[in-house]
């Protein structure tokens, strides 16, 4: 695509001409999608509701753990529409009302919304407030969610469809048409925890059942028309209940006692509560350990889980229980689906090795299967977590079933007729960590013919291109050219390219799955679900590190990444290391550690196979060296006294510096384990400061030059240290929402701390400022973003730090005679002579993430990449955040590129990197340098993914995509021809002259 | 903007930077020369006398000042990984501001001299290139506060003539945020083993409070426009004569140079031959003749 051309001066000239013409910050319309791609996801599905309306295309409405409500196409799995609710607006339940409204309950049951099903427009929104005395419930958010139910009723009250919502300890009836609250009912009983809201079909009664205290079962019978309390019954069961209930029929529920060993069948027919106790050991022979009820709503049947065995139990008559099936594999059960007047179907999905078994049954007839299929399933998808059932009428008028299943890796699949109709990799909506990896070097044997499928196509393509350049192309041809450019096989080739644009992005998702995405078009090259071992059943992925990046003497080895995961939710659970080959996605090795992993420090040393040395700090402040080889230990011993690190204790606002002391003095002799000691500490006063942000420089960042030439031919030396830490603290009062405090009680203090000695190099207070603070650290500068309460605006501040100890190297003669100290080693134990410059500017947007472009050699000027609140990425030149900007820059300063001072930073619409797209739920921006110095690769992730290439100083080292080679060739040919013609002419002229 | 304070060697500088959370900040700097300079810099004394002499001086000074707001806090030190032991005392005056903020002023430091045991330990540190660690309480009113603030330095950085040390204490009201401890000058990397000639400390202490951030510039439209317009009017006259007229000057210079060379040639030719001057036109005609003939062949 682009040719390196600095060796041809002529081309350089042309290049300069072209690059000065084309603005690289913005794109032309036809360039969209050439170098960028955008993928939309929704996240792990929590709940799915099928649209049963016959009109229009079949859709499924889903709510996800990323707080997305989306309408998906059942045939292809595409998104019709979706809405991302805020992270503090968690969806509690969804349903479809009147066949055309999607009803969602969110924010702990306090916001009820209705959306138009075809296009996703919001129809109404109502806020449901609870009584004051239910505040105790709000304090226990976990129980809160348990007791929220959306019950859809078919009641006709004034010809209205009514939604019954129980939230915040109050029962609401809301009109489906306009969201008006028709009636509400409070419950007086103290500590009443509602478990189920039941409406028997075809009746005007609503039952609200739950527990009061721990051993009292409560039942309220309520008139659904007006919310009148008809009956209130309670019964005490002395040994208490576990919190879950399973609804067996409209007037019977099943619960477990507090030990989990006795099943209680509670029926409240006609308002009379009666208990039936059945010890589990009576019906299940070899039961051991406490049982858990699996929430389901299949009539007459409920499921319990003992250890890993799922047991289905049928309720026959009055309190008689009968085991119908025991399943040893991982099983997911769907809700009941009414298929006719009296029949209800449900589905079971079992995981068995490389297959999953699907069974659909009728609720009242266990032995007959409506559907029994086995589907081959990719092992990397793990076990099924959830299943949703939907039916359709087959061509032969019988019932067909399709199942929507959610797998362990958060992917969503639609199964029908024994095949996977479509699948969505929705695990990619929750990326935790990203790293980049090179592709393999191109092997011989890949010829043009293989790439371009046949000669005719190839010729046609070139003809089209020629037409395009000669402006002869019709609109259809233009479209064909455009699609050809977009699909160019060059882009998604599985080999390294000359410019380093093609790479693999290795991403780790919350589900513990690794994906390798090709930067060309974003397709998934491989995926790998983290290995489960005996020792660790549920590893939680934490971080990704580059373990082995072969480039010099280990070229035949494949690069690999290190995945750090934790075995369990608590922070001191033992860690697990997995090493994954980035070319193939195979797990090379997996280590279950006997210590926790609190901090991982990649060291700047590699062994002979280019494996990077990593230091893992555990919760007892021991340092463990990996890889555990004697060679690594040898390298490590040499640098033993030069290794320092820091730890931030967020909760009590202390930062500590550490160094290595000696080998571990534990009971087991481990030569790879070292004790640490505290070297320094910074204790922030707890009453006035609280740490909100800590940022360091990227480890692999390249800095081209330390010197910065000023306008007056003066030189300043950047203070470039990898050991600088930026810390921002805010007043504890001001750590809440913006506007919750007055400017007088809120401040922000920014620190630059040397992490080897703990020296505070710079400390500055912004009065009247409030978080959240987002910061980025690069070279010798930090940019941070916060809210200014006095000016009612967001502000961005920059701090640049310069080294004064090298300032006397300005004398040229000293440099010539070698009397400078530029090559002398720097010790951080010397007293630093630094000066800082800082400046603040107003900025319009609030910010979700800030990153900075990074290039291969650090020559190209930098741009800040700002993830705005509108989920877009804005590129802002670092020159706007120069602390030396003044109101009237001198001529020399202008030439240097200093922009006249303004109070706010400009937002140029063309500088949105994401152009017209939105990266919903933007969480992080990662930049990876390409091999070509001018270009950097940008990957933004949130619920959506977006990737593009950026050239912050324009592509000065390559020809642009739209460079006309034809014109160049024609010019050269014409010039050569002209030379020949004129030469011939002059020859002839001379000859004639000579004969004259 | 304030910059890092520079400490004149052998002169102890006491700095006062009052802190206030409400926006007011005094940057009063107190430099007491002679009397205070002796304080805490025991280089003029024998190490034995430090302990005996320091307290009377302190008391005398404090009786002059406000004696009831006088506070003291101790400095502890540790050799390598040993436990901390008292090494000196900081005393200061606590100033309470009318709005309730408190800050320290007039900090002075008296260092205990090394005992023989300490000297031995320090020598071991020097030999093994290990850390000398110090700590201060994080709250001077109710030591140790939440935790001690620790700082450490490679022991080999300290010895010069005696033992030079430099404290930068970062304060926030009565809280000590951090203490930065090290040598007052540089400590070049291959740290050489060097024993101090004198076992006495030469201490420099700096008290630092937070700076205020510069406000974001606030412009109104008119001012910006006005200044820009003005700036453009003012700028042209600033250009030098050469910058303005170089395009005329260079050709002029060339013409002058040309003229000069011609003027130089003219007298030369005139001097060489009066006679050929007459015959020149004919000679030219003769010379031209053959060539044109040759052409016409």
Tab-separated table of C-alpha atoms in Angstrom, chain A residues 708 798 800 802 837 839 841 877-886 896-899 901:
chain	number	residue	atom	x	y	z
A	708	UNK	CA	13.998	20.343	23.752
A	798	UNK	CA	-0.476	19.799	32.176
A	800	UNK	CA	6.052	19.292	32.353
A	802	UNK	CA	12.676	19.462	33.159
A	837	UNK	CA	5.995	24.177	34.195
A	839	UNK	CA	-0.824	25.333	32.971
A	841	UNK	CA	-7.106	24.872	30.315
A	877	UNK	CA	-2.664	17.725	19.684
A	878	UNK	CA	-0.298	17.883	22.649
A	879	UNK	CA	0.706	21.359	21.463
A	880	UNK	CA	-2.605	22.661	22.782
A	881	UNK	CA	-1.549	21.475	26.202
A	882	UNK	CA	1.807	23.192	26.233
A	883	UNK	CA	2.490	25.060	29.474
A	884	UNK	CA	4.572	27.604	27.562
A	885	UNK	CA	1.651	28.967	25.600
A	886	UNK	CA	1.390	32.704	26.080
A	896	UNK	CA	8.461	26.687	17.059
A	897	UNK	CA	4.777	25.848	16.992
A	898	UNK	CA	3.516	27.523	20.104
A	899	UNK	CA	-0.146	28.313	19.839
A	901	UNK	CA	-2.929	31.095	24.731
